[in-house]
Amino acid sequence: MLLNIKDLHVSIDGKEILRGLNLGVNEGEIHAIMGPNGTGKSTLAAAITGRDGYEITKGTIEYKGKIINDMEPDERANLGIFLSFQYPVEIPGVSMTNFIRTAVNSQREYRGEEPLTASAFLKKLDEKKKLVEIHSKLTNRSVNEGFSGGEKKKNEIFQMAMLEPNLAILDETDSGLDIDALKVVAKGVNALSSPENGFVIITHYQRLLDYIIPDFVHVIYDGRIVKSGGKGLALELEERGYDWIKEQFDN
Amino acid sequence: MDNEKNMNKVLDEVTSGEYKYGFFTDIETETAPKGLTEDTIRFISAKKNEPEWMLEYRLKAYKHWLKLEEPKWAHVKYPKINFEEIIFYAAPKKKKQLDSLDEVDPELLDTFNKLGISLDEQKMLAGVAVDAVIDSVSVKTTFQETLSKHGIIFCSISDAVQNHPDLVKKYLGSVVPHTDNYFAALNAAVFSDGSFCYIPKGVRCPIELSTYFRINAANTGQFERTLLIADDDSYVSYLEGCTAPQRDENQLHAAVVEIVALENAEVKYSTVQNWYPGNKEGKGGIYNFVTKRGACRGNSSKISWTQVETGSAVTWKYPSCLLLGDNSIGEFYSVAVTNNYQQADTGTKMIHIGKNTKSTIISKGISAGFSNNSYRGLVRVSKKAENSRNFSQCDSLLLGDKCGAHTFPYIKTANNSSIVEHEATTSKISEDQLFYCQQRGIDMEKAIGLIVNGYAKEVLNKLPMEFAVEAQKLLAITLEGSVG
Amino acid sequence: MLNKTENILQEHLLEYYKVNKNLLNESMLESVGNLRDEAFEYLKNNNLPTNKDEKWRSTNLEHLYSQTPGLDYKPTEYKKSLEEIFICEVHGFEAKRFSMLNGWYYSPENEKLKVFENGLIVGSIIEAQKQYPDLFNEHFNSVADYKTHGLTASNAALFKDGLFVYVPDNVVVEDTIQLIKMINKEDNMFINSRNLIILGKNSELSFLHCDDSINHSPSLLNTVTEFVVSENAHLRINKLQNLNDSTTLINSTFIKQHKNSSTKVNVITYNGGLIRNELFVDLVGEGADADLNGVYLMDKKQHIDNQVFVNHAVPNCTSSELFKGVLDDKASGVFNGYIFVARDAQHTMAFQQNNNILMSSDAKIDTQPFLEIYADDVKCSHGATVGQLDTEALFYMKQRGISHDDALLLLMFAFTAEVTSKINIEALRLSIEDMIKKRLRGELSICEKCVLHCSVPEYPMEFDIDMSKI
């Protein structure tokens, strides 16, 4: 199994957000995590990627057979975990090209590979830029600085394409995107999708799932997964909202 | 794209956090006796075979220096300097006048090769002429012939005293008088060597000029003096680099740089300061007490200072511009990094006297370890400086909770048609930025290097390419080990 | 350094102390006497401030040092009611008014101290020593530092009277406490007065401090005020300064803030020969907040100097400074802001801003917004500008038919409004805005004959242009 989360409890500042979450993702699977706001979707993403301030009080996160609970974020990334951020941060003065090259070569170094030559890197850069239809001028700018909301999200997918992770977590990547940008995101995901790679797609709406067909849909509520199903569940949620889930659960 | 490649090269190359230039070269040295008296000054002057007027100038400065007290206002602490223990003159022994590179002591050539500065014109970076100063004397100035074709004089200041006395007499001490301050007075009395440069009317200097300073001998002070004159409608870009061996005791470096820009002339002066900063416990290192000032004498002249300060145990330095000519422009771009127990009090003075004068100050301070980093800057707009304009931005970045970052701007305005604006912020690297980098697989140390270089980019971009690369490397090296 | 023998004033003060020590300590507690001795020693060994002192570079007092002003040790006898000698400009707000005349607590009824139903105590600092020695000793000299400079030392050694206010725990004082300090003496005076204001836990106080002259004699006022702001107490201070052109005022205010307390200070300077406001705020309890603001409008040869020092000694405190000034004619101004963030004072937020407009080619300003920071998890920023009124806005208004003078006035008013809008007492705010308008029109300078304390506020000027839209 690629990702295996067992009985995960996560607290922020002593407040418990995840309360015994279980989730298994096999290679080649696409999982969608849905649920109302404030139920722990983004906390899950932060816990898997090792963000500071998210304390695992109980349970395990196992990735490629290794428990990664205490691993540094960069090591997790080097093992192939990628997070598409809900709010990508701006890093003034650091050009996109330099940033992504540093990231690519850090990961290669971790795997014991030679750094990419400048020409190989540029070739790959061009290739992936085309894939996500990202404008050349964006890669010359500072990381996320002066990017529009849509550009930021496309940039996340572009980085995913460059880094070729095994497990990609998309945290609300679809929020605030117009239909064209949404298609670009989907194209990026579908291009990376392979029997070796898994996806966790966190979303509030099922809109994105029209373009990326999930194998499983989970509903998170009150820090746990309370309902799982196939693609149909997403459609049902779209139609009926979340209230019936809440009612079911609260009772 | 080139810049990108360089940047990547830099980041790839950064591997070790130690001071790379701390070696000592065993060369035969001739020194003056320890301590400072009138005899010391006569000794120096005699060694250099100076004319009487030069000796008189030195003695006048010495007498004035005796009356002064060491300045105490800077935000730095260091034990009182014992001038009795300093050797004021040290020079690699040489037997005769050097005519070609073959005659330079091979040990010396090797020293500069190790520092990455080749004095062999064939091997050096194309487009950069170097004046190499070791301890108290200039050992070699390259590309003199090429330059002389354009009428440019680029030589050691000792040579200039001998060969261009009129220019030296006219301009030496005209921007930084010997009465200016304690260390300037000391320098005027004992300066041993340095670079001299004169760009004639209408000439754009085709290559970068640079001086490379190296302190080698123990217990010596280095007091070099640089004088740069840009005549009407001329242009020059000048670079300065410096290193010193790793020693347990502190060494004093009290230099003076004077720049004169005449009508419509432009001077760009860049410094990558990498004196030995002392060890991790704060032992040793250079006291860098330097007076740098440029006078925009001519209308529409421009002087631009760019400095990357990573070395020295204590820095006390304010490269300044006197904007005398109408429409003249002064600029100051600075990145100052302090780590371990380093202390820096650095900034600038922009003195607006002419009409429509403009100045820009961009200062980026980065403190780490137990260091203290202060920006101190004066913007003065005199009553007659109509329609003048200044913009200052002074940011500080703190890495760690044991260091200090301070901002001391002084703004004095006596003209109501001028506009002066100053902004400053103090912050640390955001957790969000670090996490973002880490999530992409970049480790903490690299991430900090990346973010800091990004933070300083506005200033680094002002450096000539060759030095920008060097500077970026230095930033990353200086900060290595600063993350606990 | 100024030779001590050349400083006649200092000699005069030292001599006066030696001769009148017993008289000065009459009806004062021992603690005061001890402080005086210490301060006297300090003054013997340290000069009164001169331009050689870093913090006094741009404010020159040396013209005062050749004088021997009066230092009377007995209050002036007056029987008149406060209203007969002074009419306050500010109307329509509830205030309890107390006054000091020529440096002495002044009450025609000879009531030296008043205790209100809720336990609030207001009165003369001399009387407070008699009636509440413990309370006085607990707080007196706990905030101020007489070693700040020669004038704070001279205050400690020589002060005679001042205001004492005590707000007990949990008491919210509804009405503003207004202190009116008047100078009405023909001789050249040197007045050292000392105020002590104590806010108990969870208490609230609004304090209005007016410095006014009602004649034209030169005097040197040297005031030290200590504020103790206990846990969760909330203090508002409004200072109005309207002195004649020959008066020198050195106003040193020391504030100590404990946990979760807040202080809002507005210093409004309309007029005065030479005014130096020193504001020292010590944030010693977590969660404390200081909001410090000032407006100064100087002309002729007046000089204003605002020194604001905020010490973030502990984590999680916030402070903000906004000082704005308009300088006309040959007026000169100084702003020196100093934010100090101590090691480990994490999560500090500190802001500092000083904006100046020079109206004439002879006006000048020195501004020094300093930051000294030893903690990394902080948000600190500062800014300073010197410039003119926005010429585009000026043109825009003129194009709409507003006269040049009105347009200038509007812009200046908008410039100062950023600070005055922070004044909480509406009547006071309106009145201050009104005074500022008058001041900007040049109507309010204290001139030869007219002692202008307009008894009726004029109708608010019609400012119906929304400045934010310009």
Short mmCIF file of C-alpha atoms in Angstrom, two decimals, chain C residues 82-454:
data_model
loop_
_atom_site.label_atom_id
_atom_site.label_comp_id
_atom_site.label_asym_id
_atom_site.label_seq_id
_atom_site.Cartn_x
_atom_site.Cartn_y
_atom_site.Cartn_z
CA LEU C 82 -10.56 79.13 38.47
CA GLU C 83 -13.17 80.34 36.02
CA GLU C 84 -12.28 83.94 36.68
CA ILE C 85 -8.72 83.57 35.57
CA PHE C 86 -9.08 80.93 32.97
CA ILE C 87 -11.79 79.86 30.60
CA CYS C 88 -11.30 76.48 29.09
CA GLU C 89 -11.73 76.29 25.34
CA VAL C 90 -13.19 72.88 25.48
CA HIS C 91 -16.87 72.61 26.15
CA GLY C 92 -19.64 70.14 26.21
CA PHE C 93 -18.00 67.23 27.86
CA GLU C 94 -18.09 66.06 31.42
CA ALA C 95 -14.85 66.69 33.20
CA LYS C 96 -13.63 67.09 36.73
CA ARG C 97 -11.30 70.06 36.53
CA PHE C 98 -8.26 70.60 38.65
CA SER C 99 -5.65 73.21 38.24
CA MET C 100 -2.15 74.20 38.97
CA LEU C 101 -1.13 77.83 39.02
CA ASN C 102 2.53 78.68 38.58
CA GLY C 103 3.40 75.16 39.59
CA TRP C 104 1.26 74.98 42.72
CA TYR C 105 -1.91 73.01 43.20
CA TYR C 106 -4.61 75.64 43.08
CA SER C 107 -7.94 75.48 44.81
CA PRO C 108 -9.74 78.66 45.80
CA GLU C 109 -11.60 76.75 48.49
CA ASN C 110 -8.25 75.61 49.78
CA GLU C 111 -9.32 72.02 49.37
CA LYS C 112 -6.00 70.29 48.80
CA LEU C 113 -7.32 66.81 48.17
CA LYS C 114 -10.66 65.39 47.19
CA VAL C 115 -11.91 61.86 47.77
CA PHE C 116 -14.88 60.86 45.62
CA GLU C 117 -17.58 58.36 46.42
CA ASN C 118 -16.09 55.64 44.28
CA GLY C 119 -12.79 55.99 46.07
CA LEU C 120 -11.11 58.14 43.42
CA ILE C 121 -8.56 60.48 44.98
CA VAL C 122 -7.44 63.68 43.29
CA GLY C 123 -5.37 66.41 44.82
CA SER C 124 -2.02 67.95 45.55
CA ILE C 125 0.94 65.63 45.63
CA ILE C 126 2.01 67.30 48.90
CA GLU C 127 -1.30 66.59 50.54
CA ALA C 128 -1.28 63.00 49.23
CA GLN C 129 1.96 62.41 51.12
CA LYS C 130 0.29 63.53 54.31
CA GLN C 131 -2.90 61.55 53.91
CA TYR C 132 -1.77 58.49 51.95
CA PRO C 133 1.91 57.99 52.72
CA ASP C 134 1.89 54.26 51.99
CA LEU C 135 0.16 54.59 48.66
CA PHE C 136 2.48 57.43 47.74
CA ASN C 137 5.63 55.58 48.75
CA GLU C 138 4.60 52.46 46.89
CA HIS C 139 4.41 54.24 43.56
CA PHE C 140 6.37 57.47 43.72
CA ASN C 141 9.56 57.30 41.64
CA SER C 142 8.71 53.74 40.60
CA VAL C 143 8.33 54.71 36.95
CA ALA C 144 10.43 57.80 36.31
CA ASP C 145 14.19 57.77 36.12
CA TYR C 146 15.76 60.98 37.39
CA LYS C 147 18.98 60.02 35.60
CA THR C 148 17.32 60.46 32.21
CA HIS C 149 19.02 63.84 31.93
CA GLY C 150 19.88 66.91 33.96
CA LEU C 151 16.38 68.30 33.76
CA THR C 152 14.69 65.18 35.11
CA ALA C 153 17.27 65.25 37.89
CA SER C 154 16.54 68.90 38.54
CA ASN C 155 12.85 68.03 38.68
CA ALA C 156 13.46 65.33 41.26
CA ALA C 157 15.63 67.62 43.34
CA LEU C 158 13.48 70.71 43.17
CA PHE C 159 9.85 69.86 42.47
CA LYS C 160 7.40 71.52 44.78
CA ASP C 161 3.94 70.44 43.90
CA GLY C 162 1.93 68.51 41.39
CA LEU C 163 -1.15 66.47 40.87
CA PHE C 164 -1.86 63.18 42.57
CA VAL C 165 -4.54 60.86 41.21
CA TYR C 166 -5.44 57.44 42.48
CA VAL C 167 -8.05 55.25 40.82
CA PRO C 168 -8.79 52.22 43.04
CA ASP C 169 -9.08 48.71 41.63
CA ASN C 170 -12.17 48.03 39.51
CA VAL C 171 -13.18 51.70 39.36
CA VAL C 172 -14.14 53.17 36.04
CA VAL C 173 -13.92 56.93 36.22
CA GLU C 174 -16.71 58.22 34.00
CA ASP C 175 -15.72 61.85 33.72
CA THR C 176 -12.46 62.98 32.31
CA ILE C 177 -10.01 64.30 34.84
CA GLN C 178 -8.71 67.54 33.46
CA LEU C 179 -5.55 69.14 34.72
CA ILE C 180 -5.15 72.75 33.73
CA LYS C 181 -1.69 74.11 34.30
CA MET C 182 -1.46 77.84 34.03
CA ILE C 183 1.37 80.23 34.20
CA ASN C 184 0.53 83.75 35.21
CA LYS C 185 3.44 85.51 36.66
CA GLU C 186 5.31 88.55 35.55
CA ASP C 187 8.74 87.22 36.44
CA ASN C 188 10.79 84.74 34.57
CA MET C 189 10.01 81.44 36.28
CA PHE C 190 11.50 77.97 36.45
CA ILE C 191 8.75 75.62 37.52
CA ASN C 192 9.43 72.01 38.40
CA SER C 193 6.25 70.09 38.95
CA ARG C 194 5.69 66.45 39.49
CA ASN C 195 2.54 64.41 38.96
CA LEU C 196 1.78 60.89 40.09
CA ILE C 197 -1.18 59.06 38.61
CA ILE C 198 -2.02 55.55 39.68
CA LEU C 199 -4.54 53.27 38.03
CA GLY C 200 -5.48 50.20 40.06
CA LYS C 201 -6.34 46.85 38.52
CA ASN C 202 -9.25 46.79 36.07
CA SER C 203 -9.70 50.53 36.38
CA GLU C 204 -10.22 53.13 33.70
CA LEU C 205 -9.25 56.75 33.50
CA SER C 206 -9.41 59.45 30.90
CA PHE C 207 -6.91 62.19 31.67
CA LEU C 208 -6.67 65.54 29.97
CA HIS C 209 -3.51 67.51 30.55
CA CYS C 210 -3.55 71.12 29.41
CA ASP C 211 -0.52 73.35 29.52
CA ASP C 212 -1.53 76.95 28.98
CA SER C 213 -0.02 80.29 29.53
CA ILE C 214 -2.24 83.22 30.19
CA ASN C 215 0.31 85.93 29.86
CA HIS C 216 3.47 86.51 27.91
CA SER C 217 6.27 86.20 30.40
CA PRO C 218 8.93 83.70 29.56
CA SER C 219 9.04 80.71 31.80
CA LEU C 220 10.71 77.35 31.89
CA LEU C 221 8.35 74.54 32.79
CA ASN C 222 9.89 71.24 33.68
CA THR C 223 7.27 68.63 34.39
CA VAL C 224 7.68 64.98 35.24
CA THR C 225 4.57 62.81 35.27
CA GLU C 226 4.48 59.20 36.37
CA PHE C 227 1.67 56.88 35.35
CA VAL C 228 1.26 53.46 36.89
CA VAL C 229 -1.15 51.39 34.81
CA SER C 230 -1.94 48.19 36.68
CA GLU C 231 -3.14 44.92 35.28
CA ASN C 232 -6.05 45.23 32.89
CA ALA C 233 -6.33 48.97 33.48
CA HIS C 234 -7.07 51.35 30.64
CA LEU C 235 -5.66 54.83 30.44
CA ARG C 236 -6.33 57.58 27.96
CA ILE C 237 -4.23 60.69 27.99
CA ASN C 238 -4.89 63.77 25.92
CA LYS C 239 -2.36 66.53 26.17
CA LEU C 240 -3.05 70.00 24.87
CA GLN C 241 -0.24 72.46 24.70
CA ASN C 242 -0.96 76.07 24.04
CA LEU C 243 1.79 78.20 25.48
CA ASN C 244 3.14 81.60 24.61
CA ASP C 245 6.10 81.98 22.30
CA SER C 246 8.57 82.71 25.05
CA THR C 247 7.80 79.67 27.14
CA THR C 248 9.95 76.58 27.25
CA LEU C 249 8.22 73.38 28.25
CA ILE C 250 10.00 70.14 29.01
CA ASN C 251 7.39 67.54 29.59
CA SER C 252 8.67 64.12 30.63
CA THR C 253 5.98 61.48 30.91
CA PHE C 254 6.82 58.04 32.21
CA ILE C 255 4.29 55.26 31.86
CA LYS C 256 4.59 51.74 33.23
CA GLN C 257 2.11 49.25 31.88
CA HIS C 258 1.30 45.95 33.47
CA LYS C 259 -0.39 42.86 32.06
CA ASN C 260 -3.20 43.41 29.55
CA SER C 261 -3.32 47.13 30.21
CA SER C 262 -3.79 49.71 27.52
CA THR C 263 -2.74 53.31 27.09
CA LYS C 264 -3.76 55.76 24.43
CA VAL C 265 -1.92 59.04 24.29
CA ASN C 266 -2.63 62.01 22.03
CA VAL C 267 -0.30 64.96 22.27
CA ILE C 268 -1.65 68.04 20.54
CA THR C 269 0.72 70.98 20.34
CA TYR C 270 -0.71 74.22 19.00
CA ASN C 271 1.71 76.75 20.25
CA GLY C 272 4.75 77.24 22.45
CA GLY C 273 8.21 78.74 22.22
CA LEU C 274 10.11 75.54 22.74
CA ILE C 275 8.35 72.33 23.64
CA ARG C 276 9.95 69.01 24.26
CA ASN C 277 7.65 66.10 24.99
CA GLU C 278 9.34 63.01 26.25
CA LEU C 279 7.25 59.92 26.45
CA PHE C 280 8.72 56.80 28.00
CA VAL C 281 6.51 53.75 27.90
CA ASP C 282 7.61 50.61 29.69
CA LEU C 283 5.61 47.56 28.70
CA VAL C 284 6.38 45.20 31.55
CA GLY C 285 3.31 42.94 31.49
CA GLU C 286 2.32 40.65 28.65
CA GLY C 287 -0.60 41.72 26.51
CA ALA C 288 -0.05 45.42 27.14
CA ASP C 289 -0.85 47.85 24.34
CA ALA C 290 0.34 51.41 23.83
CA ASP C 291 -1.09 53.68 21.18
CA LEU C 292 0.88 56.92 21.04
CA ASN C 293 -0.02 59.80 18.77
CA GLY C 294 0.82 63.40 18.28
CA VAL C 295 0.09 66.43 16.13
CA TYR C 296 2.20 69.55 16.14
CA LEU C 297 1.54 72.80 14.32
CA MET C 298 4.37 75.21 14.74
CA ASP C 299 5.17 78.52 13.14
CA LYS C 300 7.23 81.64 13.73
CA LYS C 301 10.43 80.56 15.46
CA GLN C 302 8.80 77.86 17.54
CA HIS C 303 10.47 74.58 18.18
CA ILE C 304 8.82 71.25 18.90
CA ASP C 305 10.64 68.10 19.93
CA ASN C 306 8.82 64.80 20.47
CA GLN C 307 10.82 61.96 21.96
CA VAL C 308 9.00 58.67 22.18
CA PHE C 309 10.67 55.68 23.73
CA VAL C 310 8.81 52.38 23.89
CA ASN C 311 10.38 49.50 25.75
CA HIS C 312 8.99 46.09 24.86
CA ALA C 313 10.40 44.25 27.86
CA VAL C 314 8.14 41.20 27.65
CA PRO C 315 6.47 39.12 24.90
CA ASN C 316 3.09 39.68 23.29
CA CYS C 317 2.82 43.44 23.57
CA THR C 318 1.81 45.87 20.89
CA SER C 319 2.70 49.49 20.35
CA SER C 320 2.02 52.02 17.71
CA GLU C 321 3.27 55.56 17.20
CA LEU C 322 1.90 58.10 14.79
CA PHE C 323 3.22 61.66 14.93
CA LYS C 324 2.32 64.24 12.32
CA GLY C 325 3.41 67.80 12.04
CA VAL C 326 3.08 70.95 9.99
CA LEU C 327 5.92 73.44 10.26
CA ASP C 328 5.63 76.96 8.92
CA ASP C 329 7.73 80.14 8.92
CA LYS C 330 11.01 79.50 10.72
CA ALA C 331 9.68 76.75 12.93
CA SER C 332 11.75 73.68 13.57
CA GLY C 333 10.76 70.21 14.63
CA VAL C 334 12.35 67.06 15.97
CA PHE C 335 10.93 63.59 16.20
CA ASN C 336 12.91 60.85 17.82
CA GLY C 337 11.14 57.55 18.10
CA TYR C 338 12.79 54.62 19.73
CA ILE C 339 11.38 51.15 19.80
CA PHE C 340 13.33 48.72 21.92
CA VAL C 341 12.44 45.04 21.79
CA ALA C 342 14.19 43.06 24.49
CA ARG C 343 15.64 39.60 23.98
CA ASP C 344 12.81 37.05 24.16
CA ALA C 345 10.08 39.69 23.84
CA GLN C 346 8.63 37.50 21.10
CA HIS C 347 5.42 38.24 19.24
CA THR C 348 5.97 41.94 19.61
CA MET C 349 4.16 44.17 17.18
CA ALA C 350 5.54 47.68 17.03
CA PHE C 351 4.88 50.40 14.51
CA GLN C 352 6.21 53.87 14.22
CA GLN C 353 5.38 56.60 11.76
CA ASN C 354 6.35 60.25 11.53
CA ASN C 355 5.08 62.49 8.73
CA ASN C 356 5.99 66.09 8.27
CA ILE C 357 4.98 68.90 6.03
CA LEU C 358 7.23 71.88 5.60
CA MET C 359 5.23 74.94 4.60
CA SER C 360 8.03 77.44 4.17
CA SER C 361 11.56 77.50 2.91
CA ASP C 362 12.83 78.34 6.39
CA ALA C 363 11.13 75.55 8.28
CA LYS C 364 13.06 72.42 9.10
CA ILE C 365 12.64 69.01 10.62
CA ASP C 366 14.91 66.31 12.01
CA THR C 367 13.36 62.92 12.31
CA GLN C 368 14.96 59.80 13.71
CA PRO C 369 12.76 56.76 13.85
CA PHE C 370 14.93 54.16 15.55
CA LEU C 371 14.44 50.44 16.05
CA GLU C 372 16.57 48.27 18.33
CA ILE C 373 15.45 44.69 18.20
CA TYR C 374 16.70 41.59 19.97
CA ALA C 375 13.88 39.12 19.32
CA ASP C 376 13.19 37.45 16.01
CA ASP C 377 9.51 36.62 16.05
CA VAL C 378 8.38 40.20 15.80
CA LYS C 379 6.62 42.49 13.41
CA CYS C 380 8.20 45.90 13.54
CA SER C 381 8.20 48.66 11.02
CA HIS C 382 8.74 52.33 10.87
CA GLY C 383 8.49 55.07 8.38
CA ALA C 384 9.17 58.74 8.12
CA THR C 385 8.39 61.26 5.45
CA VAL C 386 9.09 64.89 4.88
CA GLY C 387 7.34 66.61 2.06
CA GLN C 388 4.67 68.97 0.93
CA LEU C 389 0.96 68.73 0.54
CA ASP C 390 -0.14 66.66 -2.38
CA THR C 391 -0.04 69.05 -5.34
CA GLU C 392 -2.37 66.88 -7.40
CA ALA C 393 -5.02 66.92 -4.72
CA LEU C 394 -4.52 70.65 -4.46
CA PHE C 395 -5.05 71.10 -8.17
CA TYR C 396 -8.04 68.77 -8.12
CA MET C 397 -9.73 70.88 -5.49
CA LYS C 398 -8.88 74.13 -7.16
CA GLN C 399 -10.28 72.80 -10.40
CA ARG C 400 -13.53 72.24 -8.54
CA GLY C 401 -13.54 75.88 -7.56
CA ILE C 402 -12.09 75.74 -4.08
CA SER C 403 -9.79 78.64 -3.37
CA HIS C 404 -6.10 77.96 -2.96
CA ASP C 405 -6.12 78.83 0.73
CA ASP C 406 -9.17 76.74 1.47
CA ALA C 407 -7.73 73.85 -0.43
CA LEU C 408 -4.47 74.09 1.49
CA LEU C 409 -6.38 74.21 4.71
CA LEU C 410 -8.48 71.24 3.77
CA LEU C 411 -5.44 69.19 2.94
CA MET C 412 -3.63 70.14 6.09
CA PHE C 413 -6.68 69.39 8.09
CA ALA C 414 -6.98 66.00 6.45
CA PHE C 415 -3.30 65.43 7.20
CA THR C 416 -3.77 66.04 10.91
CA ALA C 417 -7.14 64.31 11.08
CA GLU C 418 -5.49 60.92 11.02
CA VAL C 419 -4.31 61.64 14.54
CA THR C 420 -7.13 63.78 15.89
CA SER C 421 -9.67 61.17 14.80
CA LYS C 422 -8.19 58.99 17.52
CA ILE C 423 -9.39 61.30 20.27
CA ASN C 424 -12.17 59.51 22.07
CA ILE C 425 -14.05 62.39 23.68
CA GLU C 426 -16.15 63.80 20.88
CA ALA C 427 -16.54 67.28 22.27
CA LEU C 428 -12.84 67.39 22.85
CA ARG C 429 -12.11 66.10 19.39
CA LEU C 430 -14.37 68.69 17.78
CA SER C 431 -12.85 71.40 19.84
CA ILE C 432 -9.35 70.28 19.01
CA GLU C 433 -10.19 70.09 15.35
CA ASP C 434 -11.65 73.53 15.62
CA MET C 435 -8.51 74.83 17.28
CA ILE C 436 -6.40 73.21 14.61
CA LYS C 437 -8.41 74.94 11.91
CA LYS C 438 -7.95 78.24 13.63
CA ARG C 439 -4.35 77.53 14.20
CA LEU C 440 -3.83 76.65 10.57
CA ARG C 441 -5.51 79.89 9.56
CA GLY C 442 -3.11 81.70 11.83
CA GLU C 443 -5.85 82.92 14.14
CA LEU C 444 -4.75 81.21 17.25
CA SER C 445 -1.22 82.26 17.87
CA ILE C 446 -1.05 84.04 21.15
CA CYS C 447 -0.36 87.56 20.06
CA GLU C 448 0.49 90.79 21.77
CA LYS C 449 -2.87 91.78 23.11
CA CYS C 450 -5.27 89.00 22.53
CA VAL C 451 -5.31 86.13 24.92
CA LEU C 452 -7.37 83.93 22.74
CA HIS C 453 -9.32 81.38 24.63
CA CYS C 454 -12.46 81.43 22.60
#
